[in-house]
XYZ file of C-alpha atoms in Angstrom:
99
model
C 17.073 -16.197 -39.524
C 15.513 -15.958 -36.266
C 17.226 -19.715 -34.711
C 18.841 -23.310 -35.242
C 18.822 -25.956 -33.483
C 20.847 -29.386 -33.383
C 19.883 -32.209 -32.415
C 22.214 -34.273 -29.974
C 22.157 -37.919 -29.276
C 21.333 -37.736 -24.966
C 24.091 -40.393 -24.533
C 26.292 -39.596 -26.984
C 26.353 -35.486 -26.895
C 26.871 -36.269 -30.750
C 24.964 -34.838 -33.305
C 21.307 -37.032 -34.901
C 22.407 -35.835 -38.203
C 19.707 -33.263 -38.289
C 18.502 -30.131 -36.805
C 16.150 -27.523 -37.322
C 15.869 -23.764 -38.458
C 13.647 -21.176 -37.378
C 13.328 -18.208 -40.651
C 11.610 -14.496 -39.819
C 9.044 -15.143 -42.177
C 7.525 -18.014 -44.569
C 9.023 -16.731 -47.715
C 12.747 -16.279 -46.096
C 12.402 -20.480 -45.517
C 10.569 -21.219 -48.553
C 12.878 -19.222 -50.446
C 15.730 -20.846 -48.954
C 14.018 -24.430 -49.201
C 13.923 -24.071 -53.087
C 17.293 -22.677 -52.960
C 19.540 -25.120 -51.232
C 17.084 -29.053 -50.798
C 19.103 -31.337 -52.923
C 21.813 -29.742 -53.435
C 25.471 -31.280 -51.879
C 26.327 -29.908 -48.133
C 30.308 -27.997 -48.435
C 32.930 -30.377 -47.573
C 31.498 -33.761 -47.890
C 29.422 -35.388 -50.273
C 25.863 -35.829 -48.858
C 23.145 -33.773 -50.144
C 20.681 -31.102 -48.128
C 17.453 -32.823 -47.883
C 14.784 -29.821 -46.164
C 11.652 -29.830 -45.260
C 8.791 -28.330 -43.846
C 8.592 -28.906 -39.798
C 5.584 -29.593 -38.232
C 5.057 -28.085 -35.055
C 7.591 -25.509 -35.523
C 8.126 -22.172 -33.034
C 5.606 -19.694 -32.768
C 4.233 -21.657 -35.619
C 0.213 -20.912 -35.950
C -2.105 -23.288 -37.802
C -4.780 -21.764 -39.542
C -7.778 -25.423 -38.607
C -9.424 -24.140 -34.844
C -8.371 -27.206 -33.167
C -6.214 -27.953 -30.546
C -3.279 -29.626 -32.305
C -0.793 -31.465 -30.132
C 2.695 -33.788 -30.081
C 4.948 -36.058 -28.416
C 7.996 -37.439 -28.652
C 8.508 -41.307 -29.204
C 12.506 -42.782 -28.499
C 14.745 -44.653 -28.835
C 13.217 -46.319 -31.660
C 14.283 -48.975 -33.654
C 15.930 -48.641 -36.679
C 13.423 -50.608 -38.386
C 10.608 -48.081 -37.576
C 9.610 -46.368 -40.713
C 7.435 -42.976 -39.848
C 4.307 -44.904 -41.509
C 4.740 -47.630 -39.672
C 5.066 -45.429 -36.714
C 2.093 -43.302 -38.139
C -0.194 -46.287 -38.405
C 1.266 -48.106 -34.717
C -0.667 -44.560 -33.845
C -3.316 -44.208 -35.363
C -4.529 -47.608 -35.376
C -5.312 -45.783 -31.573
C -6.215 -42.392 -32.062
C -7.492 -41.431 -35.471
C -7.441 -38.000 -35.226
C -3.161 -38.809 -35.486
C -1.449 -35.846 -38.684
C 1.882 -38.182 -39.067
C 4.531 -38.732 -38.117
C 8.620 -38.530 -37.765
């Protein structure tokens, strides 16, 4: 384990319900993802929902082109990842994804 970052609400300071965990190697992260994804969180009835993070700290990409990411905040609750992605893709075809 290298670092953990819990994302907090800018106004209340309370956790937003997600975070990022950085591991020392891809293999270590893969092992945790396979072991814990879909299993119950201790002391709750919620299940862990683990995914690979895009553009992680220090992450290297195989393609030679530059990668740029932006944060879009204060979205309405009904804005989905798909809607966000397609909104930007309509103007910028190089968009790879949105979360």
